[in-house]
PDB file of C-alpha atoms in Angstrom:
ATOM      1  CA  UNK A   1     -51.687 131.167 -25.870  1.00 48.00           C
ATOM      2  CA  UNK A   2     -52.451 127.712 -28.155  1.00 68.00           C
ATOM      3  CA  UNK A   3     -49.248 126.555 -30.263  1.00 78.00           C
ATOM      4  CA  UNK A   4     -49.481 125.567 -33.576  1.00 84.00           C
ATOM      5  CA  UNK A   5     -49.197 121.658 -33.602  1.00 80.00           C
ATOM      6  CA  UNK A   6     -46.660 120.236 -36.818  1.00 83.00           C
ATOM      7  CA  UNK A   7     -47.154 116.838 -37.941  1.00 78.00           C
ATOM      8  CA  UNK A   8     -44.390 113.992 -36.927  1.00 75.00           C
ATOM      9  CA  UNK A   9     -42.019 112.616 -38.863  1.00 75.00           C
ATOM     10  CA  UNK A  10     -39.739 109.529 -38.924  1.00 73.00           C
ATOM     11  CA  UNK A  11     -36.183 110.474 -39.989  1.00 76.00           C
ATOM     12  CA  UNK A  12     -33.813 109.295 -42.111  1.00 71.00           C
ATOM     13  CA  UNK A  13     -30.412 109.571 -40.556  1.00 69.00           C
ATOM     14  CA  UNK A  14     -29.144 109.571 -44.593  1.00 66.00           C
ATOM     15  CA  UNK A  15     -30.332 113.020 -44.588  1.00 72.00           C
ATOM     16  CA  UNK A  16     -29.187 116.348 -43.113  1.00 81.00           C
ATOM     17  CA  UNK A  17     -31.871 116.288 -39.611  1.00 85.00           C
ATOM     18  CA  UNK A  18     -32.345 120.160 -40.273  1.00 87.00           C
ATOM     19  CA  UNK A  19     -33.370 119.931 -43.657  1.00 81.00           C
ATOM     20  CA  UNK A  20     -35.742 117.044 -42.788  1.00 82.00           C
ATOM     21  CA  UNK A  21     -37.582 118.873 -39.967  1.00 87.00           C
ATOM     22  CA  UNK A  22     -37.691 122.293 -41.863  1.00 86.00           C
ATOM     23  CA  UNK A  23     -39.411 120.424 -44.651  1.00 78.00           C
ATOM     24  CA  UNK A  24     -41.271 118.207 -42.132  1.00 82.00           C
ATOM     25  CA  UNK A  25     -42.504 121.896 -40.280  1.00 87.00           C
ATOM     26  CA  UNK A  26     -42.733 123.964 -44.092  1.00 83.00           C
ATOM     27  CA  UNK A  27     -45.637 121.132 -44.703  1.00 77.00           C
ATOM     28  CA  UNK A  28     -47.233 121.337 -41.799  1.00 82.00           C
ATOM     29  CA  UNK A  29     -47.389 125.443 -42.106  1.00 83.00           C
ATOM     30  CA  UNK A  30     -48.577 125.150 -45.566  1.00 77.00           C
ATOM     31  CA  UNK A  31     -51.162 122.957 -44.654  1.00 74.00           C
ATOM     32  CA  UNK A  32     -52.685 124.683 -41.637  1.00 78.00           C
ATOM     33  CA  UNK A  33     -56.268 125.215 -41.122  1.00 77.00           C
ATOM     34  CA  UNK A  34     -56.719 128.844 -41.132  1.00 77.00           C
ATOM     35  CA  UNK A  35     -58.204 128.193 -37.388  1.00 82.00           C
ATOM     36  CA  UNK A  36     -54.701 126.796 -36.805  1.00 85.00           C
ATOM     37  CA  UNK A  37     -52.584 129.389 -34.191  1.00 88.00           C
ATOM     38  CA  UNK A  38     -50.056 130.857 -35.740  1.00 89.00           C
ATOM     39  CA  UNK A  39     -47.546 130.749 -32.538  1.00 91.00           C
ATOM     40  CA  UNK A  40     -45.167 127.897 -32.993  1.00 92.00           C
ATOM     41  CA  UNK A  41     -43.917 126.015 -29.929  1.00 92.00           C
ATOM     42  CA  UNK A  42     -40.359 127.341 -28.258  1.00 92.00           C
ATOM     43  CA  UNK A  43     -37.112 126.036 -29.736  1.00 92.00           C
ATOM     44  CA  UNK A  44     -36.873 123.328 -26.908  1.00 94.00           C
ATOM     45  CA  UNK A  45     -40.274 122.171 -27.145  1.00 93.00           C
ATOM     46  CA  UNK A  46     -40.092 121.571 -30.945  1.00 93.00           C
ATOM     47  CA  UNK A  47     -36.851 119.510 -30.372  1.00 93.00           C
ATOM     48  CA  UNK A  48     -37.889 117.261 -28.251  1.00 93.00           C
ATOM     49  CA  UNK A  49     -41.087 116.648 -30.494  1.00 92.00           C
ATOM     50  CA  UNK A  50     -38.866 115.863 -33.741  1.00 91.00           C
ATOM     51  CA  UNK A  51     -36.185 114.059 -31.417  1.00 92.00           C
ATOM     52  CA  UNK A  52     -33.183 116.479 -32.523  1.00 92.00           C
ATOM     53  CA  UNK A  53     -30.906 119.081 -30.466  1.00 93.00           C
ATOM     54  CA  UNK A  54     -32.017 122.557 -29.778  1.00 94.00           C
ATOM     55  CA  UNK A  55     -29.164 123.566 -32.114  1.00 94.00           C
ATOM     56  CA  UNK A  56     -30.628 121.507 -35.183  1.00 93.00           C
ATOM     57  CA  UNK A  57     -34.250 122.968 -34.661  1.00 93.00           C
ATOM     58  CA  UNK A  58     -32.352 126.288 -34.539  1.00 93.00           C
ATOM     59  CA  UNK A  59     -31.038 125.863 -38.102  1.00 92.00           C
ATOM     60  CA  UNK A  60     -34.357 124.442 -39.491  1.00 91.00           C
ATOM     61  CA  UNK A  61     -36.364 127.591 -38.240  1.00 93.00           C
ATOM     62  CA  UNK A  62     -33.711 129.995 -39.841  1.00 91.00           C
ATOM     63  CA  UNK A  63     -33.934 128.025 -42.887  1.00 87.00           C
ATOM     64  CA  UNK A  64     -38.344 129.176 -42.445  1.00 90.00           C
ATOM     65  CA  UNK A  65     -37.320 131.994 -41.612  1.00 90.00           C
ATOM     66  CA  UNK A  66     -35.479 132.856 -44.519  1.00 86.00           C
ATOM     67  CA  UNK A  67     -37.884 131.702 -46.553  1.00 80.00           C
ATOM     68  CA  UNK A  68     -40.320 134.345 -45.154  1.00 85.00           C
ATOM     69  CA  UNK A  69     -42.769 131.626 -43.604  1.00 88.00           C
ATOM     70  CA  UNK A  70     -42.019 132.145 -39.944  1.00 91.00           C
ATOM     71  CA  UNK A  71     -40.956 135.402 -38.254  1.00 92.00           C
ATOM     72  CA  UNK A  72     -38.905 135.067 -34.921  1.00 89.00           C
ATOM     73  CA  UNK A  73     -38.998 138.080 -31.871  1.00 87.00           C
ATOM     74  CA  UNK A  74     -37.175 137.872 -29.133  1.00 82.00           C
ATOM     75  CA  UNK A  75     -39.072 137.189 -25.463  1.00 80.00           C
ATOM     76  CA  UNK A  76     -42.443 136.806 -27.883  1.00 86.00           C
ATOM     77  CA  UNK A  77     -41.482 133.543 -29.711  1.00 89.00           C
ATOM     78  CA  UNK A  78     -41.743 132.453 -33.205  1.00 92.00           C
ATOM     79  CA  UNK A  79     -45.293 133.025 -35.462  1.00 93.00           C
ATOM     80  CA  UNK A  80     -46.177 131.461 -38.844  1.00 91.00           C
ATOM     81  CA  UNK A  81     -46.842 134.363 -41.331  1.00 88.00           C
ATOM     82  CA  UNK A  82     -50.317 134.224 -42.743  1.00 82.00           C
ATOM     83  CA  UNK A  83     -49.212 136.199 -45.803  1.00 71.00           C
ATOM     84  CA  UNK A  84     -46.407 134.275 -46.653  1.00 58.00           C
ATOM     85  CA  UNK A  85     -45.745 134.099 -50.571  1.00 50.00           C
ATOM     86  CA  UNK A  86     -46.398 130.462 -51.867  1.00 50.00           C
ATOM     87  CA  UNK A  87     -44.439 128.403 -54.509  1.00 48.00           C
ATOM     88  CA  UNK A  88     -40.679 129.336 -53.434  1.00 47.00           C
ATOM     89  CA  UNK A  89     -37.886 127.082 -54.521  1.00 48.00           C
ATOM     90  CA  UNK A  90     -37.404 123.835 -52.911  1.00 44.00           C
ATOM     91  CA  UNK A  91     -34.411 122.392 -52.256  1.00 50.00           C
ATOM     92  CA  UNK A  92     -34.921 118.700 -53.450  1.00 50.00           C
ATOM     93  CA  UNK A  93     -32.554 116.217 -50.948  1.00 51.00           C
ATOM     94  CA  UNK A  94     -34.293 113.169 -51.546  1.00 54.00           C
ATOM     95  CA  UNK A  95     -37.125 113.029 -48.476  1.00 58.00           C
ATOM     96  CA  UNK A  96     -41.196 112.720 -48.833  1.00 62.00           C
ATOM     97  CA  UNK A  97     -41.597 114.973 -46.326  1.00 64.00           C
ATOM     98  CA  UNK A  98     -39.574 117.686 -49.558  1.00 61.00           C
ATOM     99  CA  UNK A  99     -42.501 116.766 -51.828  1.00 60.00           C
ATOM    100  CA  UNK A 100     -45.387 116.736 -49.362  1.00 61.00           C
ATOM    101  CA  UNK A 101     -44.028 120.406 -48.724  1.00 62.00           C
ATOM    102  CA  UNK A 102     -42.991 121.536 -52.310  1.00 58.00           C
ATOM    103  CA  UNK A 103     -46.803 120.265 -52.876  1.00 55.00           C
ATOM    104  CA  UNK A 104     -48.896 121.956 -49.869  1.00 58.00           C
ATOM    105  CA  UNK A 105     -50.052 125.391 -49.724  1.00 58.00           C
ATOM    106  CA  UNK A 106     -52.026 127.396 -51.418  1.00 72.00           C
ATOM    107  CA  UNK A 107     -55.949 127.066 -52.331  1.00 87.00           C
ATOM    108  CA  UNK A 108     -57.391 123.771 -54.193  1.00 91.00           C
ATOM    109  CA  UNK A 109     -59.853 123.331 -56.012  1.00 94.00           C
ATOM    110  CA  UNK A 110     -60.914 119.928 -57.064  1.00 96.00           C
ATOM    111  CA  UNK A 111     -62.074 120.510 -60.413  1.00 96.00           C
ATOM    112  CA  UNK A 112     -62.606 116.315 -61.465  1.00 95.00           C
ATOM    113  CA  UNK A 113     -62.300 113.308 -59.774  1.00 96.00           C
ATOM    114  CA  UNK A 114     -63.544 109.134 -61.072  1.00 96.00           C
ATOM    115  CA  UNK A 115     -62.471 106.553 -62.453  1.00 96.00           C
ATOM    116  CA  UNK A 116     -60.794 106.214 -66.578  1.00 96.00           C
ATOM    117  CA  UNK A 117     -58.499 103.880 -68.196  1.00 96.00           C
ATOM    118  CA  UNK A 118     -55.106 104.013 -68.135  1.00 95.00           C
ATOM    119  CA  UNK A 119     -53.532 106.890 -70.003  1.00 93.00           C
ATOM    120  CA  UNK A 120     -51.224 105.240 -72.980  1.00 92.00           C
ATOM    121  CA  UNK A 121     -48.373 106.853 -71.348  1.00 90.00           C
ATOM    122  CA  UNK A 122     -48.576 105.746 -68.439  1.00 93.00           C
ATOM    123  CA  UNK A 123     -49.635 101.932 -69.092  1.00 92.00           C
ATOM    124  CA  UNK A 124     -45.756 101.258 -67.958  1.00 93.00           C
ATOM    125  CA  UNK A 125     -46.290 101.929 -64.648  1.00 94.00           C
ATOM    126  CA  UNK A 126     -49.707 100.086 -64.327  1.00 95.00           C
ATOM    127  CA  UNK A 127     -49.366  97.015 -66.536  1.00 91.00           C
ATOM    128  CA  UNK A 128     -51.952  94.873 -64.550  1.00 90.00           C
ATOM    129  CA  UNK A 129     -54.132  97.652 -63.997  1.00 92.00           C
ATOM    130  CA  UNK A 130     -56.975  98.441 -66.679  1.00 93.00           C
ATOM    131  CA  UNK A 131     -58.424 101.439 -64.877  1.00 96.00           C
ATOM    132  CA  UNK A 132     -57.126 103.842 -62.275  1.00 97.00           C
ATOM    133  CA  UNK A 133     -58.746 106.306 -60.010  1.00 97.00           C
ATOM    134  CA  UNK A 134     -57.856 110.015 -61.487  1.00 97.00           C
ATOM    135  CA  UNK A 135     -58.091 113.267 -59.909  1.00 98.00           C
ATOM    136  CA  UNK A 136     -57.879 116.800 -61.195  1.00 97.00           C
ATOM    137  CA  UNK A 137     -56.842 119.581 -59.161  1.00 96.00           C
ATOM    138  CA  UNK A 138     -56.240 123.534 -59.780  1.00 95.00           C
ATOM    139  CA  UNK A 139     -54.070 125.433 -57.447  1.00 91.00           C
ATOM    140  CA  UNK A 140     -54.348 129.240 -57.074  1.00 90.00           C
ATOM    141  CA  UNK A 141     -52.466 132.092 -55.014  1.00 82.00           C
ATOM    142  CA  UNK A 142     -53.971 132.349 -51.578  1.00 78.00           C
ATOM    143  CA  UNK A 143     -53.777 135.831 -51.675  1.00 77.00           C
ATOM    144  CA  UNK A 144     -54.328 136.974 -55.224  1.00 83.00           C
ATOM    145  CA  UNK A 145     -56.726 134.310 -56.384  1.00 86.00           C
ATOM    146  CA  UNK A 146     -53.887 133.527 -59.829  1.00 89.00           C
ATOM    147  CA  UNK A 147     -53.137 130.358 -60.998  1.00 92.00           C
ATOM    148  CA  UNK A 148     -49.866 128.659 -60.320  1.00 90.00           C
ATOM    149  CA  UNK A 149     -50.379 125.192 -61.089  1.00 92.00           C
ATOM    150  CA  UNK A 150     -52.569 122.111 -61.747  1.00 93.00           C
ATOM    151  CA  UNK A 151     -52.547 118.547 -61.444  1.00 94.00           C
ATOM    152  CA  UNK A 152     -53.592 115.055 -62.053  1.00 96.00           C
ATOM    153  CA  UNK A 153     -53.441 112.122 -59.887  1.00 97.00           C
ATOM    154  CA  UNK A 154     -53.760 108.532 -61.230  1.00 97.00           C
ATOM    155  CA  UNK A 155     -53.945 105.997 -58.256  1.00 97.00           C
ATOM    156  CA  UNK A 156     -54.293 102.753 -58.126  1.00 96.00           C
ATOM    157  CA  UNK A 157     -58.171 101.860 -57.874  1.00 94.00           C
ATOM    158  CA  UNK A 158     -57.865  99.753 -54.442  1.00 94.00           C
ATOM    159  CA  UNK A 159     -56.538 103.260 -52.855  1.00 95.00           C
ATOM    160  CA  UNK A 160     -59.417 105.291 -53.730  1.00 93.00           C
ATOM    161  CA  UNK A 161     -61.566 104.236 -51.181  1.00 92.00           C
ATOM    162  CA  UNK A 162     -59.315 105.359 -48.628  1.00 94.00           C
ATOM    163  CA  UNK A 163     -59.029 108.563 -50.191  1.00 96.00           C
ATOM    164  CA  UNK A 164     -61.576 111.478 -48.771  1.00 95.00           C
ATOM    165  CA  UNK A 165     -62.027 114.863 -50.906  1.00 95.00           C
ATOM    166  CA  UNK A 166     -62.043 116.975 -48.257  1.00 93.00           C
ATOM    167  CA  UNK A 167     -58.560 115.843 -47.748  1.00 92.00           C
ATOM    168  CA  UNK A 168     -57.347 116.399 -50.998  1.00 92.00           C
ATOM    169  CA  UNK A 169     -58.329 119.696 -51.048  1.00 90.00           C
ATOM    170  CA  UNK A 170     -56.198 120.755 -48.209  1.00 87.00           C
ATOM    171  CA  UNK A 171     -53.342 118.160 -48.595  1.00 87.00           C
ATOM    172  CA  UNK A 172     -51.180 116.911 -51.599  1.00 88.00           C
ATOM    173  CA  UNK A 173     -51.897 113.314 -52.499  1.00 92.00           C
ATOM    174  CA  UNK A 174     -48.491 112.058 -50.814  1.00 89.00           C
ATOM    175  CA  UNK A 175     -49.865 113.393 -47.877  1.00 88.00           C
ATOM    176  CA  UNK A 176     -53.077 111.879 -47.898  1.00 92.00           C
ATOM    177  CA  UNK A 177     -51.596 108.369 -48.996  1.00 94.00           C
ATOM    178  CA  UNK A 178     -48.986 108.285 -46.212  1.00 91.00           C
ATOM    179  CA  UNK A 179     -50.193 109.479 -43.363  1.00 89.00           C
ATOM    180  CA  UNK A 180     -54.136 109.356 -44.084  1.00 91.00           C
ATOM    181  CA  UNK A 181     -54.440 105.922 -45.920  1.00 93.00           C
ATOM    182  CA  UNK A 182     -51.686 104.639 -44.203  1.00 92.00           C
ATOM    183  CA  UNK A 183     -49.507 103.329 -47.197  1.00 92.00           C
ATOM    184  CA  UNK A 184     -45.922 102.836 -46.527  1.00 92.00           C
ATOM    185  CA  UNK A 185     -43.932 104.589 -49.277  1.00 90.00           C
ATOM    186  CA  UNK A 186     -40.574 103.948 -50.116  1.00 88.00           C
ATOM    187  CA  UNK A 187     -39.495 106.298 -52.184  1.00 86.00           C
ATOM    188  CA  UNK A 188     -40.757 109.105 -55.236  1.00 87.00           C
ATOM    189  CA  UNK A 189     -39.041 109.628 -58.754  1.00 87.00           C
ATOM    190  CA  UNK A 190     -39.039 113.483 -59.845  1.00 84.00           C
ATOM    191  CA  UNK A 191     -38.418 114.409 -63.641  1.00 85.00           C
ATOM    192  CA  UNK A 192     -39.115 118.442 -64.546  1.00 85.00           C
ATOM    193  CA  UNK A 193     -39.080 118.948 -68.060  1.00 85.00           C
ATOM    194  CA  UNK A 194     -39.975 122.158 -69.788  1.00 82.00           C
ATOM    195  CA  UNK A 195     -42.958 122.314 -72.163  1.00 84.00           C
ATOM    196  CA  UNK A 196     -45.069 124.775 -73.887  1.00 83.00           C
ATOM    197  CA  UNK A 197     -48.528 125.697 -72.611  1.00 86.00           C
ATOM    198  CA  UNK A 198     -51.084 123.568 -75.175  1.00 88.00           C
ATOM    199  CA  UNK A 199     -54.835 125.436 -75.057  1.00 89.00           C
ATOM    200  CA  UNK A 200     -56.430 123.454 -72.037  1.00 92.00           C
ATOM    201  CA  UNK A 201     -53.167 124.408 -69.354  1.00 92.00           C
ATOM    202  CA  UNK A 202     -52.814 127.807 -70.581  1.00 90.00           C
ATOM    203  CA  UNK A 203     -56.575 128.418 -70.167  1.00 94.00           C
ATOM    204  CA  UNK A 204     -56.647 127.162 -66.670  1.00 95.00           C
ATOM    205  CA  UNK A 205     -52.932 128.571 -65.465  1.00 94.00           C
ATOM    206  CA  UNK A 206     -54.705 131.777 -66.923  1.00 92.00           C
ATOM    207  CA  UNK A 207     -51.447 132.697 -69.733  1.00 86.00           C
ATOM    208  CA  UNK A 208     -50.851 132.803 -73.195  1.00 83.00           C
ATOM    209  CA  UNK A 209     -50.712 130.186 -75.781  1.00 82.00           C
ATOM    210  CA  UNK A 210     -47.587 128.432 -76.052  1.00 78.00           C
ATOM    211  CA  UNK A 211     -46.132 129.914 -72.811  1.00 80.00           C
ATOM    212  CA  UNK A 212     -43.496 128.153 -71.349  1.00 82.00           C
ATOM    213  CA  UNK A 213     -44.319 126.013 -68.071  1.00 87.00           C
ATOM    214  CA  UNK A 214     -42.925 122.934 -66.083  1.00 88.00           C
ATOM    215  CA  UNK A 215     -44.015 119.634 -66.661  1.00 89.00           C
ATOM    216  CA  UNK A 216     -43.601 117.212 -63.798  1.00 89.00           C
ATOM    217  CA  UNK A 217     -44.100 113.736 -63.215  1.00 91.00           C
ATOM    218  CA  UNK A 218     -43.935 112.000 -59.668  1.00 90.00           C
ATOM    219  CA  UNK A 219     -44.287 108.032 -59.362  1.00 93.00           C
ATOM    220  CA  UNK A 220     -44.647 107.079 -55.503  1.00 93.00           C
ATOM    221  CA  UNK A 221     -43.594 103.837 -55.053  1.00 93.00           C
ATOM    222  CA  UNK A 222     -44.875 101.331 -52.526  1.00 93.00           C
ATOM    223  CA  UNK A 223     -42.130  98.763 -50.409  1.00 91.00           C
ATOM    224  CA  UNK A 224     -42.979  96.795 -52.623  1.00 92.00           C
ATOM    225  CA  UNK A 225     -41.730  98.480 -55.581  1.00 91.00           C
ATOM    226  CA  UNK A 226     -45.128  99.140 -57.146  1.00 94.00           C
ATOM    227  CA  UNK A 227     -46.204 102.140 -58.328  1.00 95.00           C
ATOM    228  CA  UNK A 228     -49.118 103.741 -56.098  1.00 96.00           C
ATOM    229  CA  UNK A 229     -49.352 106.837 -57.758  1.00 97.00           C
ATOM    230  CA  UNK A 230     -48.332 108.863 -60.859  1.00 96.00           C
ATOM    231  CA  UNK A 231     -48.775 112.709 -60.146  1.00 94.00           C
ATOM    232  CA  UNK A 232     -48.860 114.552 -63.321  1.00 94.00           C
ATOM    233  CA  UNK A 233     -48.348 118.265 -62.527  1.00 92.00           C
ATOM    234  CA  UNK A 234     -48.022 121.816 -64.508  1.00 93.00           C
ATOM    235  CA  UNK A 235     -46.598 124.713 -62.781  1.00 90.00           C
ATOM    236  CA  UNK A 236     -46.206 128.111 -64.786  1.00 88.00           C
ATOM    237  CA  UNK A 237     -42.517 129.145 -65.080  1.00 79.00           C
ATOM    238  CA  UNK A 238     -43.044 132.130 -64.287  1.00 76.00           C
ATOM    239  CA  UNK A 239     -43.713 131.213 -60.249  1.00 75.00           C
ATOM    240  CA  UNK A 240     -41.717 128.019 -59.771  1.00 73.00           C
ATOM    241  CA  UNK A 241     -38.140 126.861 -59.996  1.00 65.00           C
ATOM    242  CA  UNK A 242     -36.559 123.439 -58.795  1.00 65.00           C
ATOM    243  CA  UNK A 243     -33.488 123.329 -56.862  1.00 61.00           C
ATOM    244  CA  UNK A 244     -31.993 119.507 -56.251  1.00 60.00           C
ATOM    245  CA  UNK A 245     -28.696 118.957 -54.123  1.00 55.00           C
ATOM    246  CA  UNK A 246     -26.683 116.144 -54.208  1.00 51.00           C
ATOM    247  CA  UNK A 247     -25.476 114.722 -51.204  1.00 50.00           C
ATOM    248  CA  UNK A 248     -21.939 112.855 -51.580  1.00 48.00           C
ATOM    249  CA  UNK A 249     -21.814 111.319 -48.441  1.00 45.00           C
TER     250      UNK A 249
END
């Protein structure tokens, strides 16, 4: 029987090596091809393809497991479940590979994508830049078709020819950018806020008027220190939650 194949991933010895290959692996999962097998390789096989022990794979598939995305039986091996739920908590420690997996999953639809000027707001993080390359995405529940969250990209205008649809409709944007463009990112800053649903998000998230959602903002940063990207994402309250741990080490 065919194994699933996960992506690679270059880690950060900063970071716990569990949590970076269980996020590394959650991404891949979530953004399978449905012709993707759903058998995942043996313990000692997936080791030696993230370059950690047997007993740090171990923890990472428990943490999937627990999560409800894998299912593990004895003598058979380990299986992605098709039906997982989407849009659990994520446990925020500071790696890409955390937001490429707290973005993947579920269906996309690209609803908009071209070029406009720079939103006022965000004229801070593109002061040389008179236009930027937007995209508009709407993401549902695999299963039941609902609305969970939607989201604009602004990228820098050089980027977008590097950037295929077809992509962005099965990846998140720090995906595609990384390890499809080939940009070198050095690092993302998060801020959740909550807000209340204006008309346009609680039309397309599909609830009432003045509903409370989360407002996110992500800037992905080059090596450079420039901004590549400004993700501007709602998600409705009612399906997400963000969990960040501080390491003190």
């Amino acid at each position: 029987m065919t194994s699933f194949a996960p992506d690679s991933i270059v880690l950060n010895r900063k970071l716990p090596l569990w949590y970076q290959v269980s996020q590394s692996l959650r991404a891949s999962i979530l953004g399978r091809s449905p012709q993707d097998p759903l058998r995942l390789p043996t313990e000692e096989q997936l080791a030696g393809h993230y370059g950690v022990s047997v007993l740090t794979m171990r923890q990472a598939l428990k943490e999937l497991e627990d999560e409800g995305l894998i299912t593990r039986h004895r003598r058979r091996g380990t299986f992605i479940e098709p039906h997982a739920r989407r849009g659990s908590p994520v446990r925020l420690l500071g790696s890409v590979d955390a937001i490429v997996a707290q973005q993947s999953g579920m269906t996309t639809e690209l609803l908009h994508h071209g070029t406009t000027p720079v939103p006022g707001e965000l004229a801070e993080f593109f002061p040389e830049v008179r236009e930027v390359s937007a995209y508009h995405r709407l993401r549902s529940d695999e299963k039941t078709g609902e609305p969970t969250n939607h989201a604009r990209n602004y990228v820098r205008p050089e980027l977008a020819a590097r950037i295929d649809l077809d992509d962005l409709v099965r990846w998140p944007m720090t995906k595609v950018l990384r390890d499809v463009a080939g940009v070198d990112i050095s690092r993302i800053t998060d801020t959740v806020e909550a807000r209340l649903a204006d008309p346009e998000t609680a039309k397309l998230l599909q609830v009432p008027l003045l509903s409370p959602i989360l407002h996110y903002t992500g800037i992905t940063y080059d090596t450079d220190g420039r901004p590549l990207d400004v993700a501007v994402i709602h998600y409705r309250g009612d399906r997400f939650s963000f969990t960040v741990t501080l390491d003190a080490t």
